[in-house]
mmCIF file of C-alpha atoms in Angstrom:
data_model
loop_
_atom_site.group_PDB
_atom_site.id
_atom_site.type_symbol
_atom_site.label_atom_id
_atom_site.label_comp_id
_atom_site.label_asym_id
_atom_site.label_seq_id
_atom_site.Cartn_x
_atom_site.Cartn_y
_atom_site.Cartn_z
ATOM 1 C CA MET A 1 95.543 57.335 81.183
ATOM 2 C CA ALA A 2 94.399 60.223 79.036
ATOM 3 C CA ILE A 3 92.046 62.781 80.520
ATOM 4 C CA PHE A 4 88.939 63.735 78.631
ATOM 5 C CA ASP A 5 87.395 67.073 79.574
ATOM 6 C CA LEU A 6 83.679 67.840 79.591
ATOM 7 C CA LYS A 7 83.771 69.872 76.349
ATOM 8 C CA GLN A 8 85.563 67.053 74.519
ATOM 9 C CA ARG A 9 83.003 64.533 75.799
ATOM 10 C CA GLN A 10 80.136 66.749 74.632
ATOM 11 C CA ASP A 11 81.798 67.159 71.241
ATOM 12 C CA LEU A 12 82.232 63.386 70.992
ATOM 13 C CA GLU A 13 78.572 62.768 71.841
ATOM 14 C CA LYS A 14 77.458 65.326 69.236
ATOM 15 C CA TYR A 15 79.812 63.808 66.671
ATOM 16 C CA MET A 16 78.503 60.312 67.384
ATOM 17 C CA GLU A 17 74.927 61.492 66.787
ATOM 18 C CA ASP A 18 75.893 62.586 63.269
ATOM 19 C CA GLY A 19 76.698 58.986 62.330
ATOM 20 C CA LYS A 20 80.228 59.894 61.251
ATOM 21 C CA MET A 21 81.898 58.207 64.217
ATOM 22 C CA ALA A 22 81.328 54.666 62.983
ATOM 23 C CA GLU A 23 83.286 55.402 59.824
ATOM 24 C CA GLU A 24 86.339 56.771 61.636
ATOM 25 C CA LEU A 25 86.591 55.003 65.019
ATOM 26 C CA SER A 26 86.167 51.374 65.903
ATOM 27 C CA PRO A 27 83.517 50.354 68.436
ATOM 28 C CA THR A 28 86.340 49.428 70.833
ATOM 29 C CA LYS A 29 87.783 52.949 70.663
ATOM 30 C CA ILE A 30 84.363 54.521 71.205
ATOM 31 C CA GLU A 31 83.905 52.316 74.287
ATOM 32 C CA GLN A 32 87.330 53.387 75.606
ATOM 33 C CA LEU A 33 86.515 57.058 75.135
ATOM 34 C CA ASN A 34 83.185 56.696 76.940
ATOM 35 C CA LYS A 35 84.909 55.087 79.942
ATOM 36 C CA MET A 36 87.359 57.963 80.409
ATOM 37 C CA PRO A 37 86.876 60.263 83.394
ATOM 38 C CA ILE A 38 85.025 63.543 82.956
ATOM 39 C CA VAL A 39 87.236 66.540 83.788
ATOM 40 C CA GLU A 40 85.598 69.894 84.482
ATOM 41 C CA SER A 41 87.739 72.983 84.898
ATOM 42 C CA ILE A 42 86.365 76.301 86.179
ATOM 43 C CA VAL A 43 88.413 79.498 86.478
ATOM 44 C CA THR A 44 86.936 82.414 88.438
ATOM 45 C CA LYS A 45 88.091 85.544 90.198
ATOM 46 C CA SER A 46 87.760 85.953 93.982
ATOM 47 C CA ASP A 47 85.183 88.387 95.380
ATOM 48 C CA ASP A 48 87.867 90.923 96.299
ATOM 49 C CA GLY A 49 89.490 90.593 92.857
ATOM 50 C CA LYS A 50 92.922 89.690 94.245
ATOM 51 C CA TRP A 51 92.968 85.984 93.402
ATOM 52 C CA VAL A 52 92.285 83.663 90.502
ATOM 53 C CA ILE A 53 90.531 80.471 91.574
ATOM 54 C CA HIS A 54 91.073 77.421 89.383
ATOM 55 C CA LYS A 55 88.807 74.523 90.365
ATOM 56 C CA THR A 56 89.167 71.121 88.690
ATOM 57 C CA THR A 57 86.675 68.306 89.233
ATOM 58 C CA ILE A 58 87.401 64.783 88.004
ATOM 59 C CA THR A 59 84.377 62.494 87.795
ATOM 60 C CA SER A 60 84.965 58.792 87.303
ATOM 61 C CA ILE A 61 82.023 56.391 87.218
ATOM 62 C CA LYS A 62 82.604 52.746 88.187
ATOM 63 C CA SER A 63 80.184 49.963 88.992
ATOM 64 C CA ILE A 64 79.768 48.664 92.533
ATOM 65 C CA LYS A 65 81.061 45.284 91.347
ATOM 66 C CA TYR A 66 84.355 46.953 90.353
ATOM 67 C CA TYR A 67 84.919 48.214 93.898
ATOM 68 C CA GLN A 68 83.749 44.957 95.487
ATOM 69 C CA LYS A 69 86.377 43.035 93.479
ATOM 70 C CA MET A 70 89.057 45.574 94.419
ATOM 71 C CA LEU A 71 88.211 45.167 98.129
ATOM 72 C CA GLU A 72 88.162 41.369 97.880
ATOM 73 C CA ASN A 73 91.651 41.340 96.371
ATOM 74 C CA ALA A 74 93.126 43.859 98.843
#
């Protein structure tokens, strides 16, 4: 599965608003891209300046029905 970061998702949404997306990507591909997880990456320096902190958050949104089916089949 490809990972789609927050900046790429924002760029895609902006691009879709321009009306150019329909000419270049199929509706199926647009749907696939919208279902990809959101990856946020933050790099900061510690308070004492000795460490670099790299925090990555992956957000995946699924319906309740998706998890109910997974639990039924487990």
